[in-house]
mmCIF file of C-alpha atoms in Angstrom:
data_model
loop_
_atom_site.group_PDB
_atom_site.id
_atom_site.type_symbol
_atom_site.label_atom_id
_atom_site.label_comp_id
_atom_site.label_asym_id
_atom_site.label_seq_id
_atom_site.Cartn_x
_atom_site.Cartn_y
_atom_site.Cartn_z
ATOM 1 C CA UNK A 5 128.183 198.421 54.068
ATOM 2 C CA UNK A 6 131.562 196.933 54.406
ATOM 3 C CA UNK A 7 134.290 199.829 55.259
ATOM 4 C CA UNK A 8 138.762 199.645 55.501
ATOM 5 C CA UNK A 9 140.533 200.293 58.216
ATOM 6 C CA UNK A 10 144.141 199.771 59.416
ATOM 7 C CA UNK A 11 145.551 198.652 62.271
ATOM 8 C CA UNK A 12 148.806 198.922 63.000
ATOM 9 C CA UNK A 13 150.072 198.300 59.183
ATOM 10 C CA UNK A 14 147.959 195.676 58.886
ATOM 11 C CA UNK A 15 143.865 195.941 56.691
ATOM 12 C CA UNK A 16 140.906 195.393 58.825
ATOM 13 C CA UNK A 17 137.382 194.846 57.057
ATOM 14 C CA UNK A 18 134.324 196.579 59.359
ATOM 15 C CA UNK A 19 130.494 195.314 58.671
ATOM 16 C CA UNK A 20 127.380 193.999 60.509
ATOM 17 C CA UNK A 21 125.910 191.433 60.748
ATOM 18 C CA UNK A 22 122.370 190.526 63.040
ATOM 19 C CA UNK A 23 123.176 193.459 64.480
ATOM 20 C CA UNK A 24 126.409 192.465 65.607
ATOM 21 C CA UNK A 25 129.702 194.831 64.747
ATOM 22 C CA UNK A 26 131.948 192.673 63.276
ATOM 23 C CA UNK A 27 136.167 193.446 62.902
ATOM 24 C CA UNK A 28 137.618 190.825 60.896
ATOM 25 C CA UNK A 29 141.902 191.150 59.847
ATOM 26 C CA UNK A 30 142.264 190.795 56.189
ATOM 27 C CA UNK A 31 146.011 189.659 56.481
ATOM 28 C CA UNK A 32 146.780 192.057 53.645
ATOM 29 C CA UNK A 33 149.481 194.853 54.519
ATOM 30 C CA UNK A 34 148.014 198.330 54.047
ATOM 31 C CA UNK A 35 149.571 199.993 50.626
ATOM 32 C CA UNK A 36 147.735 200.703 47.677
ATOM 33 C CA UNK A 37 147.717 197.798 45.403
ATOM 34 C CA UNK A 38 145.926 196.002 48.405
ATOM 35 C CA UNK A 39 143.480 198.806 49.086
ATOM 36 C CA UNK A 40 142.180 198.432 45.327
ATOM 37 C CA UNK A 41 141.904 194.761 45.594
ATOM 38 C CA UNK A 42 139.462 195.079 48.517
ATOM 39 C CA UNK A 43 137.192 197.629 47.020
ATOM 40 C CA UNK A 44 137.472 195.982 43.427
ATOM 41 C CA UNK A 45 137.350 192.111 44.386
ATOM 42 C CA UNK A 46 136.775 191.126 48.332
ATOM 43 C CA UNK A 47 134.193 193.702 49.861
ATOM 44 C CA UNK A 48 131.427 193.057 46.591
ATOM 45 C CA UNK A 49 131.719 189.290 47.628
ATOM 46 C CA UNK A 50 130.977 189.730 51.538
ATOM 47 C CA UNK A 51 127.954 192.591 50.648
ATOM 48 C CA UNK A 52 126.362 190.558 48.901
ATOM 49 C CA UNK A 53 126.956 187.475 51.137
ATOM 50 C CA UNK A 54 125.555 189.978 53.729
ATOM 51 C CA UNK A 55 122.323 190.910 51.601
ATOM 52 C CA UNK A 56 121.459 187.489 50.930
ATOM 53 C CA UNK A 57 121.917 186.626 54.535
ATOM 54 C CA UNK A 58 124.405 183.885 54.216
ATOM 55 C CA UNK A 59 126.713 185.526 56.448
ATOM 56 C CA UNK A 60 123.897 185.625 58.992
ATOM 57 C CA UNK A 61 123.271 182.045 58.875
ATOM 58 C CA UNK A 62 126.940 181.382 58.909
ATOM 59 C CA UNK A 63 126.439 183.607 62.147
ATOM 60 C CA UNK A 64 124.212 181.934 64.113
ATOM 61 C CA UNK A 65 126.040 178.436 63.646
ATOM 62 C CA UNK A 66 128.873 179.874 64.664
ATOM 63 C CA UNK A 67 126.900 180.612 68.062
ATOM 64 C CA UNK A 68 125.147 177.251 68.567
ATOM 65 C CA UNK A 69 126.750 175.439 71.225
ATOM 66 C CA UNK A 70 129.005 171.992 70.150
ATOM 67 C CA UNK A 71 130.645 170.908 73.377
ATOM 68 C CA UNK A 72 128.630 167.440 73.892
ATOM 69 C CA UNK A 73 127.986 168.249 77.446
ATOM 70 C CA UNK A 74 126.051 170.640 76.697
ATOM 71 C CA UNK A 75 123.069 168.308 74.887
ATOM 72 C CA UNK A 76 123.938 165.366 77.261
ATOM 73 C CA UNK A 77 122.461 168.014 80.366
ATOM 74 C CA UNK A 78 119.588 168.349 77.506
ATOM 75 C CA UNK A 79 118.445 164.588 76.804
ATOM 76 C CA UNK A 80 119.048 164.136 80.365
ATOM 77 C CA UNK A 81 116.390 166.363 81.259
ATOM 78 C CA UNK A 82 114.132 164.625 78.546
ATOM 79 C CA UNK A 83 114.680 161.553 80.243
ATOM 80 C CA UNK A 84 113.904 162.597 84.061
ATOM 81 C CA UNK A 85 110.558 161.282 84.025
ATOM 82 C CA UNK A 86 112.303 157.271 83.673
ATOM 83 C CA UNK A 87 112.483 154.506 86.257
ATOM 84 C CA UNK A 88 115.796 153.849 84.068
ATOM 85 C CA UNK A 89 117.018 157.590 84.286
ATOM 86 C CA UNK A 90 119.689 156.575 87.321
ATOM 87 C CA UNK A 91 120.859 154.151 84.974
ATOM 88 C CA UNK A 92 121.065 156.381 81.980
ATOM 89 C CA UNK A 93 123.428 158.980 84.591
ATOM 90 C CA UNK A 94 126.305 156.563 84.512
ATOM 91 C CA UNK A 95 125.522 155.758 80.689
ATOM 92 C CA UNK A 96 125.980 159.441 79.768
ATOM 93 C CA UNK A 97 128.973 159.919 81.852
ATOM 94 C CA UNK A 98 130.957 157.482 80.114
ATOM 95 C CA UNK A 99 129.880 158.833 77.001
ATOM 96 C CA UNK A 100 130.581 162.088 77.461
ATOM 97 C CA UNK A 101 134.353 160.736 79.499
ATOM 98 C CA UNK A 102 134.497 159.565 75.891
ATOM 99 C CA UNK A 103 134.122 162.259 73.899
ATOM 100 C CA UNK A 104 134.635 165.347 76.166
ATOM 101 C CA UNK A 105 137.618 167.288 73.961
ATOM 102 C CA UNK A 106 135.093 166.419 70.669
ATOM 103 C CA UNK A 107 132.503 168.609 69.571
ATOM 104 C CA UNK A 108 129.538 167.209 67.714
ATOM 105 C CA UNK A 109 130.158 168.271 64.713
ATOM 106 C CA UNK A 110 133.405 166.517 64.932
ATOM 107 C CA UNK A 111 132.138 163.728 65.654
ATOM 108 C CA UNK A 112 131.880 160.751 63.064
ATOM 109 C CA UNK A 113 130.717 157.483 62.607
ATOM 110 C CA UNK A 114 133.844 155.321 61.962
ATOM 111 C CA UNK A 115 134.942 157.207 65.853
ATOM 112 C CA UNK A 116 131.202 155.674 66.709
ATOM 113 C CA UNK A 117 131.605 152.360 65.964
ATOM 114 C CA UNK A 118 135.501 152.085 66.888
ATOM 115 C CA UNK A 119 134.497 153.098 70.012
ATOM 116 C CA UNK A 120 131.773 150.744 69.756
ATOM 117 C CA UNK A 121 133.648 148.128 69.259
ATOM 118 C CA UNK A 122 136.179 148.700 72.175
ATOM 119 C CA UNK A 123 132.926 148.168 74.663
ATOM 120 C CA UNK A 124 132.232 145.387 72.937
ATOM 121 C CA UNK A 125 136.034 143.723 74.432
ATOM 122 C CA UNK A 126 134.501 144.405 77.751
ATOM 123 C CA UNK A 127 130.444 144.371 77.989
ATOM 124 C CA UNK A 128 127.859 142.126 76.091
ATOM 125 C CA UNK A 129 126.573 143.336 72.556
ATOM 126 C CA UNK A 130 123.104 143.913 74.419
ATOM 127 C CA UNK A 131 124.823 146.753 76.743
ATOM 128 C CA UNK A 132 127.018 148.147 73.834
ATOM 129 C CA UNK A 133 123.918 148.368 72.292
ATOM 130 C CA UNK A 134 122.465 150.398 74.526
ATOM 131 C CA UNK A 135 125.357 152.887 74.572
ATOM 132 C CA UNK A 136 125.710 153.586 71.434
ATOM 133 C CA UNK A 137 121.596 154.647 71.648
ATOM 134 C CA UNK A 138 122.428 157.188 74.383
ATOM 135 C CA UNK A 139 125.012 158.454 72.149
ATOM 136 C CA UNK A 140 122.805 158.101 69.769
ATOM 137 C CA UNK A 141 120.045 160.249 71.503
ATOM 138 C CA UNK A 142 122.776 162.796 72.575
ATOM 139 C CA UNK A 143 123.534 164.106 69.094
ATOM 140 C CA UNK A 144 120.174 163.304 68.077
ATOM 141 C CA UNK A 145 119.200 166.478 70.430
ATOM 142 C CA UNK A 146 122.090 167.884 68.664
ATOM 143 C CA UNK A 147 120.728 167.546 65.523
ATOM 144 C CA UNK A 148 117.049 169.006 66.698
ATOM 145 C CA UNK A 149 119.079 172.179 67.872
ATOM 146 C CA UNK A 150 120.604 172.453 64.704
ATOM 147 C CA UNK A 151 124.205 172.264 66.142
ATOM 148 C CA UNK A 152 124.429 168.806 63.764
ATOM 149 C CA UNK A 153 123.059 168.083 60.188
ATOM 150 C CA UNK A 154 123.274 164.346 60.348
ATOM 151 C CA UNK A 155 123.103 161.581 64.126
ATOM 152 C CA UNK A 156 126.800 160.216 63.378
ATOM 153 C CA UNK A 157 125.267 157.241 65.483
ATOM 154 C CA UNK A 158 122.435 156.203 63.593
ATOM 155 C CA UNK A 159 122.254 153.104 61.902
ATOM 156 C CA UNK A 160 125.567 151.796 63.617
ATOM 157 C CA UNK A 161 126.017 148.017 62.513
ATOM 158 C CA UNK A 162 127.843 146.059 65.266
ATOM 159 C CA UNK A 163 128.969 142.852 65.065
ATOM 160 C CA UNK A 164 127.049 139.646 66.523
ATOM 161 C CA UNK A 165 128.127 138.130 70.789
ATOM 162 C CA UNK A 166 131.326 138.768 70.939
ATOM 163 C CA UNK A 167 132.077 138.758 74.571
ATOM 164 C CA UNK A 168 131.006 135.818 76.547
ATOM 165 C CA UNK A 169 127.704 135.704 78.387
ATOM 166 C CA UNK A 170 126.470 135.771 81.685
ATOM 167 C CA UNK A 171 126.158 132.284 83.060
ATOM 168 C CA UNK A 172 122.535 132.241 84.324
ATOM 169 C CA UNK A 173 122.098 128.341 84.229
ATOM 170 C CA UNK A 174 119.360 126.850 86.496
ATOM 171 C CA UNK A 175 120.341 125.492 89.702
ATOM 172 C CA UNK A 176 120.299 122.241 90.607
ATOM 173 C CA UNK A 177 117.565 120.635 92.872
ATOM 174 C CA UNK A 178 120.453 120.252 95.286
ATOM 175 C CA UNK A 179 122.536 123.434 94.860
ATOM 176 C CA UNK A 180 118.731 124.964 95.976
ATOM 177 C CA UNK A 181 119.226 122.758 98.799
ATOM 178 C CA UNK A 182 123.205 123.154 99.389
ATOM 179 C CA UNK A 183 122.425 126.705 99.462
ATOM 180 C CA UNK A 184 119.679 127.696 101.814
ATOM 181 C CA UNK A 185 121.056 124.684 104.387
ATOM 182 C CA UNK A 186 124.491 127.058 104.267
ATOM 183 C CA UNK A 187 122.878 130.884 104.270
ATOM 184 C CA UNK A 188 121.497 131.744 107.792
ATOM 185 C CA UNK A 189 119.639 134.420 108.908
ATOM 186 C CA UNK A 190 117.563 136.861 107.583
ATOM 187 C CA UNK A 191 119.904 135.906 104.085
ATOM 188 C CA UNK A 192 118.937 132.816 103.735
ATOM 189 C CA UNK A 193 114.878 133.602 104.703
ATOM 190 C CA UNK A 194 116.015 136.096 101.895
ATOM 191 C CA UNK A 195 116.724 133.493 99.169
ATOM 192 C CA UNK A 196 113.986 131.277 99.903
ATOM 193 C CA UNK A 197 111.572 134.064 98.777
ATOM 194 C CA UNK A 198 113.804 134.088 95.281
ATOM 195 C CA UNK A 199 113.763 130.970 94.922
ATOM 196 C CA UNK A 200 110.330 129.534 95.900
ATOM 197 C CA UNK A 201 108.652 132.673 94.243
ATOM 198 C CA UNK A 202 110.566 133.642 90.814
ATOM 199 C CA UNK A 203 110.475 137.607 92.398
ATOM 200 C CA UNK A 204 113.081 139.574 90.896
ATOM 201 C CA UNK A 205 116.207 140.761 93.600
ATOM 202 C CA UNK A 206 114.520 144.643 94.025
ATOM 203 C CA UNK A 207 111.162 143.128 94.625
ATOM 204 C CA UNK A 208 111.984 140.740 96.894
ATOM 205 C CA UNK A 209 113.777 143.783 98.785
ATOM 206 C CA UNK A 210 110.824 145.837 98.094
ATOM 207 C CA UNK A 211 107.845 143.636 100.218
ATOM 208 C CA UNK A 212 106.744 144.805 103.395
ATOM 209 C CA UNK A 213 105.117 143.189 105.868
ATOM 210 C CA UNK A 214 101.729 143.892 105.335
ATOM 211 C CA UNK A 215 101.807 142.307 101.557
ATOM 212 C CA UNK A 216 102.126 139.174 102.572
ATOM 213 C CA UNK A 217 98.560 137.091 103.670
ATOM 214 C CA UNK A 218 99.291 133.801 105.619
ATOM 215 C CA UNK A 219 95.609 133.617 105.538
ATOM 216 C CA UNK A 220 95.184 133.902 101.600
ATOM 217 C CA UNK A 221 98.513 132.350 100.579
ATOM 218 C CA UNK A 222 99.575 135.077 99.222
ATOM 219 C CA UNK A 223 102.534 137.962 98.281
ATOM 220 C CA UNK A 224 101.649 140.703 96.792
ATOM 221 C CA UNK A 225 104.334 142.303 94.198
ATOM 222 C CA UNK A 226 103.643 145.920 93.552
ATOM 223 C CA UNK A 227 107.478 148.091 94.291
ATOM 224 C CA UNK A 228 110.968 147.624 93.327
ATOM 225 C CA UNK A 229 113.620 149.074 95.262
ATOM 226 C CA UNK A 230 116.325 150.249 92.559
ATOM 227 C CA UNK A 231 119.307 152.573 93.965
ATOM 228 C CA UNK A 232 117.407 153.608 96.256
ATOM 229 C CA UNK A 233 114.877 154.583 95.242
ATOM 230 C CA UNK A 234 111.432 152.968 95.846
ATOM 231 C CA UNK A 235 108.933 152.502 91.956
ATOM 232 C CA UNK A 236 106.421 150.431 90.605
ATOM 233 C CA UNK A 237 108.032 147.299 89.043
ATOM 234 C CA UNK A 238 109.819 146.610 86.129
ATOM 235 C CA UNK A 239 106.538 146.474 84.273
ATOM 236 C CA UNK A 240 102.935 147.216 84.210
ATOM 237 C CA UNK A 241 102.224 142.857 84.022
ATOM 238 C CA UNK A 242 104.815 142.614 87.035
ATOM 239 C CA UNK A 243 102.628 144.367 89.117
ATOM 240 C CA UNK A 244 100.995 140.308 90.177
ATOM 241 C CA UNK A 245 99.704 138.525 93.484
ATOM 242 C CA UNK A 246 102.544 135.369 93.793
ATOM 243 C CA UNK A 247 101.301 132.053 95.906
ATOM 244 C CA UNK A 248 103.345 131.196 98.959
ATOM 245 C CA UNK A 249 104.301 127.891 98.494
ATOM 246 C CA UNK A 250 104.497 125.107 100.785
ATOM 247 C CA UNK A 251 108.348 125.047 101.356
ATOM 248 C CA UNK A 252 108.453 128.823 101.750
ATOM 249 C CA UNK A 253 106.103 129.306 104.857
ATOM 250 C CA UNK A 254 108.537 128.070 107.478
ATOM 251 C CA UNK A 255 110.627 130.724 106.414
ATOM 252 C CA UNK A 256 108.776 133.604 105.980
ATOM 253 C CA UNK A 257 107.363 133.161 109.477
ATOM 254 C CA UNK A 258 110.642 133.573 110.326
ATOM 255 C CA UNK A 259 111.405 136.715 108.528
ATOM 256 C CA UNK A 260 108.285 138.485 109.501
ATOM 257 C CA UNK A 261 108.931 137.992 113.402
ATOM 258 C CA UNK A 262 112.235 140.305 112.995
ATOM 259 C CA UNK A 263 110.160 142.346 110.363
ATOM 260 C CA UNK A 264 110.390 145.779 110.453
ATOM 261 C CA UNK A 265 108.446 148.655 107.403
ATOM 262 C CA UNK A 266 110.097 146.215 104.907
ATOM 263 C CA UNK A 267 110.399 142.495 105.122
ATOM 264 C CA UNK A 268 114.188 142.483 104.741
ATOM 265 C CA UNK A 269 115.362 145.992 106.943
ATOM 266 C CA UNK A 270 119.283 147.291 106.649
ATOM 267 C CA UNK A 271 120.843 147.255 109.566
ATOM 268 C CA UNK A 272 120.232 150.911 110.216
ATOM 269 C CA UNK A 273 116.931 150.835 109.927
ATOM 270 C CA UNK A 274 114.796 151.512 106.525
ATOM 271 C CA UNK A 275 115.015 149.294 103.841
ATOM 272 C CA UNK A 276 118.026 148.116 101.768
ATOM 273 C CA UNK A 277 119.412 150.956 98.741
ATOM 274 C CA UNK A 278 119.475 147.397 96.112
ATOM 275 C CA UNK A 279 120.474 144.163 95.749
ATOM 276 C CA UNK A 280 124.234 145.302 96.086
ATOM 277 C CA UNK A 281 124.794 144.343 99.621
ATOM 278 C CA UNK A 282 122.826 141.469 99.255
ATOM 279 C CA UNK A 283 124.986 140.241 96.249
ATOM 280 C CA UNK A 284 127.910 140.838 98.637
ATOM 281 C CA UNK A 285 126.749 137.870 100.960
ATOM 282 C CA UNK A 286 125.791 135.970 97.906
ATOM 283 C CA UNK A 287 129.485 136.092 96.372
ATOM 284 C CA UNK A 288 131.028 134.981 98.971
ATOM 285 C CA UNK A 289 128.102 132.268 100.056
ATOM 286 C CA UNK A 290 128.999 130.593 96.387
ATOM 287 C CA UNK A 291 132.880 130.865 96.432
ATOM 288 C CA UNK A 292 132.358 128.857 100.087
ATOM 289 C CA UNK A 293 130.157 126.160 98.902
ATOM 290 C CA UNK A 294 132.590 126.221 95.633
ATOM 291 C CA UNK A 295 129.390 125.973 93.496
ATOM 292 C CA UNK A 296 129.950 127.572 89.746
ATOM 293 C CA UNK A 297 128.910 131.290 89.971
ATOM 294 C CA UNK A 298 125.839 132.492 88.610
ATOM 295 C CA UNK A 299 124.819 135.523 90.003
ATOM 296 C CA UNK A 300 121.661 136.375 92.113
ATOM 297 C CA UNK A 301 119.078 136.457 89.050
ATOM 298 C CA UNK A 302 119.512 133.234 89.003
ATOM 299 C CA UNK A 303 117.351 132.474 91.106
ATOM 300 C CA UNK A 304 114.616 133.645 89.227
ATOM 301 C CA UNK A 305 115.503 131.801 86.872
ATOM 302 C CA UNK A 306 116.144 128.233 88.818
ATOM 303 C CA UNK A 307 112.321 129.124 90.031
ATOM 304 C CA UNK A 308 110.949 129.364 86.612
ATOM 305 C CA UNK A 309 112.667 126.314 84.734
ATOM 306 C CA UNK A 310 112.304 123.611 88.072
ATOM 307 C CA UNK A 311 108.092 124.783 87.374
ATOM 308 C CA UNK A 312 108.432 124.316 83.743
ATOM 309 C CA UNK A 313 109.773 120.718 84.718
ATOM 310 C CA UNK A 314 107.440 119.932 87.201
ATOM 311 C CA UNK A 315 104.346 120.310 85.002
ATOM 312 C CA UNK A 316 102.888 120.957 87.898
ATOM 313 C CA UNK A 317 100.917 124.244 86.298
ATOM 314 C CA UNK A 318 100.399 125.964 82.611
ATOM 315 C CA UNK A 319 102.877 128.247 81.237
ATOM 316 C CA UNK A 320 100.331 130.569 80.824
ATOM 317 C CA UNK A 321 100.551 130.501 85.142
ATOM 318 C CA UNK A 322 103.791 130.708 85.705
ATOM 319 C CA UNK A 323 103.918 133.961 83.485
ATOM 320 C CA UNK A 324 101.360 135.410 85.886
ATOM 321 C CA UNK A 325 103.278 134.852 88.333
ATOM 322 C CA UNK A 326 106.880 136.057 87.091
ATOM 323 C CA UNK A 327 105.576 138.823 85.580
ATOM 324 C CA UNK A 328 105.369 137.782 82.650
ATOM 325 C CA UNK A 329 103.232 139.446 79.543
ATOM 326 C CA UNK A 330 102.811 136.445 78.007
ATOM 327 C CA UNK A 331 103.593 132.272 78.243
ATOM 328 C CA UNK A 332 105.954 133.164 74.637
ATOM 329 C CA UNK A 333 108.001 134.661 76.762
ATOM 330 C CA UNK A 334 108.366 132.220 79.429
ATOM 331 C CA UNK A 335 109.016 130.055 76.399
ATOM 332 C CA UNK A 336 111.553 132.142 74.696
ATOM 333 C CA UNK A 337 113.545 132.648 77.750
ATOM 334 C CA UNK A 338 113.446 129.235 79.371
ATOM 335 C CA UNK A 339 112.713 126.005 76.621
ATOM 336 C CA UNK A 340 116.510 125.756 75.951
ATOM 337 C CA UNK A 341 117.024 124.086 79.684
ATOM 338 C CA UNK A 342 114.409 122.038 79.487
ATOM 339 C CA UNK A 343 115.947 120.101 76.902
ATOM 340 C CA UNK A 344 114.793 116.301 76.499
ATOM 341 C CA UNK A 345 112.079 116.814 79.295
ATOM 342 C CA UNK A 346 110.021 115.048 76.378
ATOM 343 C CA UNK A 347 111.856 111.663 76.786
ATOM 344 C CA UNK A 348 110.622 111.082 80.763
ATOM 345 C CA UNK A 349 106.579 111.079 80.020
ATOM 346 C CA UNK A 350 105.109 107.703 80.657
ATOM 347 C CA UNK A 351 105.788 105.319 77.461
ATOM 348 C CA UNK A 352 102.293 103.735 78.555
ATOM 349 C CA UNK A 353 100.330 106.986 77.168
ATOM 350 C CA UNK A 354 98.798 105.997 73.559
ATOM 351 C CA UNK A 355 97.287 108.623 72.017
ATOM 352 C CA UNK A 356 94.702 106.802 70.439
ATOM 353 C CA UNK A 357 93.142 104.696 73.418
ATOM 354 C CA UNK A 358 90.088 103.013 72.154
ATOM 355 C CA UNK A 359 88.227 104.522 75.328
ATOM 356 C CA UNK A 360 88.895 107.745 74.415
ATOM 357 C CA UNK A 361 88.257 107.023 71.092
ATOM 358 C CA UNK A 362 84.574 105.568 71.802
ATOM 359 C CA UNK A 363 84.173 109.083 73.694
ATOM 360 C CA UNK A 364 84.951 111.432 70.956
ATOM 361 C CA UNK A 365 82.568 109.271 68.292
ATOM 362 C CA UNK A 366 79.601 109.375 70.933
ATOM 363 C CA UNK A 367 80.140 112.519 71.161
ATOM 364 C CA UNK A 368 80.157 113.353 67.281
ATOM 365 C CA UNK A 369 77.938 110.899 67.468
#
């Protein structure tokens, strides 16, 4: 089964594993003593491992791809159906750039944690966790294909918030008025839709004229644009009808007069590929007005917060307008912005009003 042959002055062993012929150098010179040593000590052990299948298993494992890019491709293939595929693709590219020279079976938990700690210096803990999860997904794919036995990215603990959070403090009434007065053309109309509906940037860009019913005073939100692709909104609850409030009407009518297939059309025709173009105008406007910078998404937070403070509708109604799953989601996200509103209530309220008490008593009576 195992034979000895000579190449130059060195001894080699020849044998077959998984139907493939193997030739391995022993590193020994061709002498009678070395040949005897191989026959009596090395070859018996090698034949035992061949017969038991241990050598075949080792050979099989050696043939399994170890490059992280191999499993990154498989991971992406499994995510092609997701709306977030483009975002995942960018994250995978960053992961590959970090670990491209390291085989998956050489990646350790310490390496993963050090990488994550480095990310925390420039991005938020939430985003860092997303990157760790993407790496974990790739390595889990490698585990499924038996390239590794244990996923080193599983259970990595990260510290709390170490990066500054984005300022999304709602704009004041005065700031909203100043922003709308200072913007012009389609951009002012866009901002009016944003401030008076609380719709997300991609949802606004995906509105078509036929989605607007001025007679019923309703806008139908059923699409979203992200990275140039028209998809459905963020969640099932995000498909909704939004009431057109009085202050929005003139802006909406003005935009409808210049609309094409889309309410907000790119200068080159068709829809915008995403909010990047809007962000360019937004950043310039914030700088020109000297208003403390908040990102474009803050228009949504501003609408929700001011509607909560107005008391004109229930939290559940507001959740339905902005496409949240339930009222709890609204309160968890925005209650911090309406502190001390309870102190503004009328002091004339009497919870034990005699008329109210008598009415209840009569009902029970």
